[in-house]
Coordinates of C-alpha atoms in Angstrom, one line a residue:
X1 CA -9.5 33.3 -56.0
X2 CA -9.9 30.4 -53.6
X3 CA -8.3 31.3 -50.2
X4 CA -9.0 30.3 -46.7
X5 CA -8.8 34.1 -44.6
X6 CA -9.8 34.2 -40.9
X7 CA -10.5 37.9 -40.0
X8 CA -10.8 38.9 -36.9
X9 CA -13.3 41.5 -35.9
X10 CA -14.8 40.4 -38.9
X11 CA -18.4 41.4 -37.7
X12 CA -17.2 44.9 -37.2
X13 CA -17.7 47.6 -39.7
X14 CA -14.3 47.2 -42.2
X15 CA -14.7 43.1 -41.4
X16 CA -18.0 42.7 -42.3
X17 CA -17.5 44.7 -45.8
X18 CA -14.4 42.7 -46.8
X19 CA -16.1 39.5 -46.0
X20 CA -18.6 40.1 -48.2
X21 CA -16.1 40.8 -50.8
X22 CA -13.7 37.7 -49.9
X23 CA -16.8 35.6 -50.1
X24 CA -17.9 37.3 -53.5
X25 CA -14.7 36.6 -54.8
X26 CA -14.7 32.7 -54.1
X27 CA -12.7 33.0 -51.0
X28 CA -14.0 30.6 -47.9
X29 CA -13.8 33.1 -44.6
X30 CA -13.6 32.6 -41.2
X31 CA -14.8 35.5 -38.7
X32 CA -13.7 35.7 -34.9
X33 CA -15.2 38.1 -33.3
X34 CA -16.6 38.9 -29.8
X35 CA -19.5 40.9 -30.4
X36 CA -18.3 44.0 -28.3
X37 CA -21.6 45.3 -26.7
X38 CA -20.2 48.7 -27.1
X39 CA -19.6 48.2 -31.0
X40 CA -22.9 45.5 -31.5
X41 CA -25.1 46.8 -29.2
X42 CA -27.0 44.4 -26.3
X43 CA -28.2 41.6 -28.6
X44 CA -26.9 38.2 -28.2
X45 CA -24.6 37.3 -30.8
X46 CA -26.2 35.6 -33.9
X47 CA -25.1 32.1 -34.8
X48 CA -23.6 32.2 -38.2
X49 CA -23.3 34.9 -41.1
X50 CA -24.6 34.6 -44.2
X51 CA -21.3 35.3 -46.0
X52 CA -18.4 34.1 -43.7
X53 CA -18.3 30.2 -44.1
X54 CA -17.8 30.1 -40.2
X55 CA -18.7 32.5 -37.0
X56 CA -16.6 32.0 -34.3
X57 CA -17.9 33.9 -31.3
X58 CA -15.0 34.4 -28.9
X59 CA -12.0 36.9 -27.7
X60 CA -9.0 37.2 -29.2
X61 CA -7.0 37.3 -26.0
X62 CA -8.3 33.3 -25.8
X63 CA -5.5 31.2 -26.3
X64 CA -7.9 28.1 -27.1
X65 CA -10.0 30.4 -29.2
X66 CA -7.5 31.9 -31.4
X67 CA -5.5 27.9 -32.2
X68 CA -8.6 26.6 -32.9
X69 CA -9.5 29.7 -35.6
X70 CA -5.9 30.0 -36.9
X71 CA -6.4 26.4 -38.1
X72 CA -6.4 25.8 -42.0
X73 CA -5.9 29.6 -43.0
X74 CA -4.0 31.2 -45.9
X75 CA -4.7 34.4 -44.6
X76 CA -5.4 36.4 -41.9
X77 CA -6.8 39.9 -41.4
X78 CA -6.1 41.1 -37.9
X79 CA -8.8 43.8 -37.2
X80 CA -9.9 42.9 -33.6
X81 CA -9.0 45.9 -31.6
X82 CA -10.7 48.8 -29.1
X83 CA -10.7 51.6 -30.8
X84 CA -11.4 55.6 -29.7
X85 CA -8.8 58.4 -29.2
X86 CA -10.4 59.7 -26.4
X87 CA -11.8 56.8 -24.4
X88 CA -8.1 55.1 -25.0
X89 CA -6.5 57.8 -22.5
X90 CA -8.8 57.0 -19.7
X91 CA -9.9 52.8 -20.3
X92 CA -5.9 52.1 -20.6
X93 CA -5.8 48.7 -19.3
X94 CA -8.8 47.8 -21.6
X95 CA -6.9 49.2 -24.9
X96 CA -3.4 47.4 -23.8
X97 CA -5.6 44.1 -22.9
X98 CA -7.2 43.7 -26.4
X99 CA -4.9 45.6 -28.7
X100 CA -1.5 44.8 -27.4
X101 CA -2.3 41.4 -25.5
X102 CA -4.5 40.3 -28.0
X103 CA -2.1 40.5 -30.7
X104 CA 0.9 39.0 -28.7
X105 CA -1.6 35.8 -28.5
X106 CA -1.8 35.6 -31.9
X107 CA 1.4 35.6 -32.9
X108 CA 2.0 33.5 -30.4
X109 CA -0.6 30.9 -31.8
X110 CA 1.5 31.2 -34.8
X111 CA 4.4 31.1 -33.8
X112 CA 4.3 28.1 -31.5
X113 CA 1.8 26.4 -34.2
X114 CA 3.6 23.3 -35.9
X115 CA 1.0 22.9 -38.4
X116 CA 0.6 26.6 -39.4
X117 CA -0.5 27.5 -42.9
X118 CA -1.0 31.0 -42.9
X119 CA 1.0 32.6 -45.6
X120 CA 0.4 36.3 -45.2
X121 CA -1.1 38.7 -42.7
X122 CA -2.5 41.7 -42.9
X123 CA -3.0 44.3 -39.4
X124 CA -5.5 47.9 -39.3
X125 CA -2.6 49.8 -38.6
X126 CA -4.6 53.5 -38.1
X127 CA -2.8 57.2 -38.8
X128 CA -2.8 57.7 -35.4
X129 CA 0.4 56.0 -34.7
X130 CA 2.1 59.2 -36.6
X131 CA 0.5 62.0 -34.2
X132 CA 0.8 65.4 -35.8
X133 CA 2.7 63.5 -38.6
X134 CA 3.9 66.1 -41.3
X135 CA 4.1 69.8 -41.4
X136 CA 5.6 72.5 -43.0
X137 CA 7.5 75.3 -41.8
X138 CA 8.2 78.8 -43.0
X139 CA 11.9 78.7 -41.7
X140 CA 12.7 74.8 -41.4
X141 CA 10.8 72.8 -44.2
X142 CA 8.9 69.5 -43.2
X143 CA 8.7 69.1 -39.5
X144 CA 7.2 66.8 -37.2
X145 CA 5.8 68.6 -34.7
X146 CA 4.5 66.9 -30.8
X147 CA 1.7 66.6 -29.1
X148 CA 0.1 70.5 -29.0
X149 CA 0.5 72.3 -25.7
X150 CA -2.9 72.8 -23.9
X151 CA -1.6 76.7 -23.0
X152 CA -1.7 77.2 -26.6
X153 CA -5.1 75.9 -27.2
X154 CA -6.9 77.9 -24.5
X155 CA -5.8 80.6 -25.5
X156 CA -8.0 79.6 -29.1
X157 CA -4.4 78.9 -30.8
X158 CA -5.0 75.1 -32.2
X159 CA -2.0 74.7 -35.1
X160 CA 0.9 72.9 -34.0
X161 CA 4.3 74.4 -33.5
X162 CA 7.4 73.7 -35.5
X163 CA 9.7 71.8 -33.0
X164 CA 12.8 73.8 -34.3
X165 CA 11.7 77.7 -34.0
X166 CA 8.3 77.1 -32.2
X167 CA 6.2 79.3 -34.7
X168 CA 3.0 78.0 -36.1
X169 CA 3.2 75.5 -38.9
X170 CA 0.8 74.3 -41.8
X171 CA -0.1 70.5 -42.1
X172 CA 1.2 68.8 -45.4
X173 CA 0.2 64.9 -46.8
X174 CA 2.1 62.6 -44.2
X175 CA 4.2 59.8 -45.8
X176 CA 5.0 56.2 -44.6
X177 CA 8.5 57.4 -43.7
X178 CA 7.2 60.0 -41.1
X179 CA 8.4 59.3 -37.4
X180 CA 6.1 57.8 -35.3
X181 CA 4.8 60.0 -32.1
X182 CA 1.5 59.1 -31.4
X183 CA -0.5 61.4 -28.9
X184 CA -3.4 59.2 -27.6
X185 CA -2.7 55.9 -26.3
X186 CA -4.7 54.6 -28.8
X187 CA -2.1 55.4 -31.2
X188 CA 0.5 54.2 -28.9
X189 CA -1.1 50.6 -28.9
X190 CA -1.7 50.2 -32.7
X191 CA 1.8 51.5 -33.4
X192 CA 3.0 48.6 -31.1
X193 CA 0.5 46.0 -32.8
X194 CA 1.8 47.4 -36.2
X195 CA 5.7 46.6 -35.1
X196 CA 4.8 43.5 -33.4
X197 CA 2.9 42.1 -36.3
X198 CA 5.7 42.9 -38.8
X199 CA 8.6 41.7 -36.4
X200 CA 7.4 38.6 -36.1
X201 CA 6.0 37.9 -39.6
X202 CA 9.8 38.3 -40.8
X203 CA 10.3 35.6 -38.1
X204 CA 7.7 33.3 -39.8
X205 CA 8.8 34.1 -42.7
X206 CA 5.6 35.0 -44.3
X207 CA 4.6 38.5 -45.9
X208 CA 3.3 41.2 -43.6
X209 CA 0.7 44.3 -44.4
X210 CA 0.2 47.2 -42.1
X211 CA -2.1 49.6 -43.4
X212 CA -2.2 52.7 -41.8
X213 CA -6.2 53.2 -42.3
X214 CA -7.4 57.0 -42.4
X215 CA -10.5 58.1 -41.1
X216 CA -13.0 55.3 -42.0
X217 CA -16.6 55.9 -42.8
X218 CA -19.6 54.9 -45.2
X219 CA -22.7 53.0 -45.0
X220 CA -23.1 49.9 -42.0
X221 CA -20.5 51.6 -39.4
X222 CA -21.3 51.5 -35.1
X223 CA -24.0 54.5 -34.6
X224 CA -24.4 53.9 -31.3
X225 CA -20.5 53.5 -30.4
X226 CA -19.5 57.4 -29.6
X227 CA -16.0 56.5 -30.4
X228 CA -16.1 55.4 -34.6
X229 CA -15.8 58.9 -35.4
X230 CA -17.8 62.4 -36.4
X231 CA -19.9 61.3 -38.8
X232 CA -21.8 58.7 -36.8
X233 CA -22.0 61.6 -33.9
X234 CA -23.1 64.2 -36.1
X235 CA -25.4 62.2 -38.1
X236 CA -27.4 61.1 -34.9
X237 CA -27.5 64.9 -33.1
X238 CA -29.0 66.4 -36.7
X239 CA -31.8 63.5 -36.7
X240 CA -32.4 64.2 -33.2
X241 CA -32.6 68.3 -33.7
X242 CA -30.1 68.3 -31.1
X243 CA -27.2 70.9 -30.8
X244 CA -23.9 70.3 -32.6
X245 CA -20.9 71.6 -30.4
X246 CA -17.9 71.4 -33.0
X247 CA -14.7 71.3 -31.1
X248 CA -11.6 73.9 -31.4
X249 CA -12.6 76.5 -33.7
X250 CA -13.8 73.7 -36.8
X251 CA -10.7 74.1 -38.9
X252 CA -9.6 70.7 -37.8
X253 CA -9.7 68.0 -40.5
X254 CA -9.1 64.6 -41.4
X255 CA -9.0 62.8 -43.9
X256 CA -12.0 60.5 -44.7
X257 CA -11.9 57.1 -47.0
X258 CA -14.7 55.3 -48.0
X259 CA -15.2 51.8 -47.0
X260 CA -15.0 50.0 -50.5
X261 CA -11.7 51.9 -50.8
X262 CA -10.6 50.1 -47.7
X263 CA -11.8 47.0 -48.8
X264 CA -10.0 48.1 -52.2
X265 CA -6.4 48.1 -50.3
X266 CA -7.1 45.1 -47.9
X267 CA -8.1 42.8 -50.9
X268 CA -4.8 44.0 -52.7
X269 CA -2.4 42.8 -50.2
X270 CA -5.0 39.8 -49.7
X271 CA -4.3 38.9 -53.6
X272 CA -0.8 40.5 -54.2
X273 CA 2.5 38.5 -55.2
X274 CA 4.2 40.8 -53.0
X275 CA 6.6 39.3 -50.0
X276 CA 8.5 40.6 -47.1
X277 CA 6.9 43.5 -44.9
X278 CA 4.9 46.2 -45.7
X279 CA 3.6 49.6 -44.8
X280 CA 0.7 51.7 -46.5
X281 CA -1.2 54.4 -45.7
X282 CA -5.0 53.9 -46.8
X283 CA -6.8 57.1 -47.7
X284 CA -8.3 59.4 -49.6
X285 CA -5.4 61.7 -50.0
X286 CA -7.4 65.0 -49.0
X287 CA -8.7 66.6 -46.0
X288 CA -12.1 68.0 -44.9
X289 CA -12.8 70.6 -41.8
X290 CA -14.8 69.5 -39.0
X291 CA -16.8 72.0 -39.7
X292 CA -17.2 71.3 -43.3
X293 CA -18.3 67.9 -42.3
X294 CA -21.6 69.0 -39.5
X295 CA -22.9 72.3 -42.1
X296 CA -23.2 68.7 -44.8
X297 CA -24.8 66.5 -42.1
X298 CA -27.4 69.1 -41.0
X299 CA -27.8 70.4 -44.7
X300 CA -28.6 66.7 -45.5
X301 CA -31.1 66.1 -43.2
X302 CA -32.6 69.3 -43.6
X303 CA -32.0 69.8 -39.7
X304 CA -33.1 71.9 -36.9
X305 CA -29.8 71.5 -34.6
X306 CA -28.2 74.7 -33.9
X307 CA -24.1 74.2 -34.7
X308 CA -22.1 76.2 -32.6
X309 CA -18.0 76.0 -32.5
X310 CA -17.0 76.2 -28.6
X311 CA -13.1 76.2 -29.1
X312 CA -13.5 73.3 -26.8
X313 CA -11.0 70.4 -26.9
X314 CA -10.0 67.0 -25.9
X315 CA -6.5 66.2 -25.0
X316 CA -5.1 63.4 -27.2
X317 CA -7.0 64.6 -30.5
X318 CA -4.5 66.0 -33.6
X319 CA -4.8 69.1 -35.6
X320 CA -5.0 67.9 -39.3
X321 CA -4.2 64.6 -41.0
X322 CA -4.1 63.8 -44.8
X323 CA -2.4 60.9 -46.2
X324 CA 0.1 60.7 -48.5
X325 CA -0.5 57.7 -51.1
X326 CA 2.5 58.2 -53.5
X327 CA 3.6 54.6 -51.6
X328 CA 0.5 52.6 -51.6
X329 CA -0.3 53.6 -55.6
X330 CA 3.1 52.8 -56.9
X331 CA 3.0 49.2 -55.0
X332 CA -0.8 48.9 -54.7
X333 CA -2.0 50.1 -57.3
X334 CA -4.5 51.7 -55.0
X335 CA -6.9 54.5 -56.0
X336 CA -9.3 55.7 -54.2
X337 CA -12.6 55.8 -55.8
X338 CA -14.9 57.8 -53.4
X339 CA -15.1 61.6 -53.1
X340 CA -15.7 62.9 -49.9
X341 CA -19.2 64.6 -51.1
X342 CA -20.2 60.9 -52.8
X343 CA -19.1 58.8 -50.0
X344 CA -20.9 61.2 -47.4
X345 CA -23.8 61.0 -49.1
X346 CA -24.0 57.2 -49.4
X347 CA -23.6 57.2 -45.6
X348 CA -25.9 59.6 -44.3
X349 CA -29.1 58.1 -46.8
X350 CA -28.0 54.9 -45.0
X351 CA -28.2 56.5 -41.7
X352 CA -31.5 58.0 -41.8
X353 CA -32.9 54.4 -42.3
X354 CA -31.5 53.7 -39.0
X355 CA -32.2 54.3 -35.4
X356 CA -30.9 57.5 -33.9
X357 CA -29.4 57.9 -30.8
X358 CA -27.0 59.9 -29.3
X359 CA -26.9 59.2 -25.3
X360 CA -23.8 57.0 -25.9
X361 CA -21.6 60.4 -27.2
X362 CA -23.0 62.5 -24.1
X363 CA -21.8 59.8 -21.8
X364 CA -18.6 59.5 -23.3
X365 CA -18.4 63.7 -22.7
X366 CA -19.3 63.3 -19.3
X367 CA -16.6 60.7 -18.6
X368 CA -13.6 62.8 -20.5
X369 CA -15.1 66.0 -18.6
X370 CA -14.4 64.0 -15.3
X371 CA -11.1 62.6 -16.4
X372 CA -9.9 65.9 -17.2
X373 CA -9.3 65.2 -20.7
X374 CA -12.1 67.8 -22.1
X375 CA -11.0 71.0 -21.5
X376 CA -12.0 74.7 -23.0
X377 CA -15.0 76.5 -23.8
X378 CA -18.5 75.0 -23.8
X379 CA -17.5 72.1 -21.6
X380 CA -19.7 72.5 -19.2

């Protein structure tokens, strides 16, 4: 199908793998992206992309940047954003500045845009707008618990607490309909960019998609960015022989989806007849321990790291997360395609072709240590 789609972010890791896939499909795609050094590393930006049909190198908080690339477009795929739990609670007016600000001048573009075209829009929404998200209790049923209490969890005691009797709860798949109560500022900002982008899409009058991403992963994501997730981190200690110091006591899991799933759910609401405002979570529907997750990565590689679980933990981080995709099947027709084992295997042969380096994580541990936002065993 023949569409005009701007993405922005497009040359980071979800936006480069749908391009490829707009482009395969016929579609003419526009990326705007400003080559974070953090994300892209110290090279100078290139000059085009092979499969965009034009690169435009510039920040989405530019006014002139963003009414020049919203020009023309059927589409567009709001991805640009700064994304990290951790790093989010400490670099607060960066996250508001790019997240929040950025988005608000984009629908403002739109908005105040006489010769708009843009029939549909699409935002990376993430799980972390839910925070705990769902539970279930012995006593109460499905509950919603907060953010954990940090007496609790140095005293080794990581589940969450029901918010009705206070005992100890055990996580369950968390639906569209959950509250939202994010615990990192992170979440905070993407669960504003989420309402923003559907608020004023119904003002436009054009059909809106939040997806509610999982924890992304596969094959062409950041390795040197400390703040795209586990995998990355783990995969660059075991190449390096370096310890692996697995937070809380390991049990902690998330739920992992593979990239071409992603790119699976984003081309749906890309190509789907649907109209009015949306929200789907975009998973895998199942969860994987931490812990599960480094004995793979250092089985893989055959590795000399050491693991060791230091029941040490970052404030801001949830317990469990697994996605419920009752919502995004029925309208979607999403499935994902990936096991966890598959998908982790296709990342980490990737990896090993790749440079290893993991001075970027124990920087990023030295400045949540000094923020106070590492705390526990093995944190020194």
């Amino acid at each position: 199908m023949s569409l005009n789609v701007l993405i922005t972010g497009g040359a980071g890791f979800i936006g480069r793998h749908l391009s490829q896939q707009l482009a395969a499909d016929g579609g003419l795609v526009t990326v705007l992206d400003n080559f974070s050094r953090q994300i892209h590393g110290s090279k100078p930006p290139p000059t085009h992309l092979s499969y965009v049909n034009r690169l435009i190198v510039g920040d989405i908080r530019d006014r002139i940047v963003v009414e020049d690339a919203i020009k023309g477009q059927d589409v567009i795929v709001h991805l640009a954003a700064e994304t990290g739990t951790g790093q989010s609670m400490y670099e607060i007016l960066q996250y508001e500045g790019v997240n929040i600000n950025g988005t608000a001048v984009l629908l403002d573009c739109l908005l105040n845009d006489c010769h708009r075209t843009a029939k549909r829009l699409v935002v990376a929404s993430s799980r972390a707008i839910y925070g705990e998200g769902a539970y279930s209790c012995a006593v109460h049923g499905t509950v919603y618990p907060g953010a954990r209490l940090v007496k609790d969890m140095e005293l080794g005691a990581f589940e969450p607490r029901c918010p009705v009797c206070n005992h100890f709860c055990q996580s369950i798949p968390t639906s569209e309909v959950a509250p939202l109560a994010p615990t990192s500022f992170y979440g905070l900002t993407k669960q504003v960019q989420e309402q923003m982008v559907l608020m004023f899409a119904k003002t436009l009058g054009i059909a809106a998609f939040a997806l509610r991403y999982q924890n992304v992963y596969g094959p062409g994501q950041s390795l040197q960015n400390p703040y795209t997730g586990i995998l990355a981190i783990f995969s660059n200690l075991a190449r390096e022989g370096k310890p692996i110091n697995v937070f809380e006591d390991g049990q902690e899991s998330r739920d992992f989806v593979y990239i071409d799933d992603v790119v699976q759910a984003t081309t749906a609401c890309i190509y789907s007849d649907l109209v009015g405002s949306h929200r789907f979570n975009v998973g895998s529907g199942l969860s994987t321990t931490v812990l599960q997750v480094a004995k793979a990565t250092v089985a893989h590689f055959a590795s000399s790291s050491e693991l060791t679980v230091t029941g040490a933990f970052r404030i801001g981080d949830i317990r469990h997360n697994t996605a419920s995709l009752f919502k995004v099947a029925s309208e979607l027709n999403y499935q994902p395609k990936w096991s966890f084992q598959e998908g982790l295997t296709a990342f980490l042969h990737w990896a090993k072709q790749e440079g290893a380096s993991s001075e970027g994580y124990e920087r990023s541990l030295v400045e949540m240590r000094s923020k106070g936002l590492l705390l526990g065993e093995g944190t020194r």
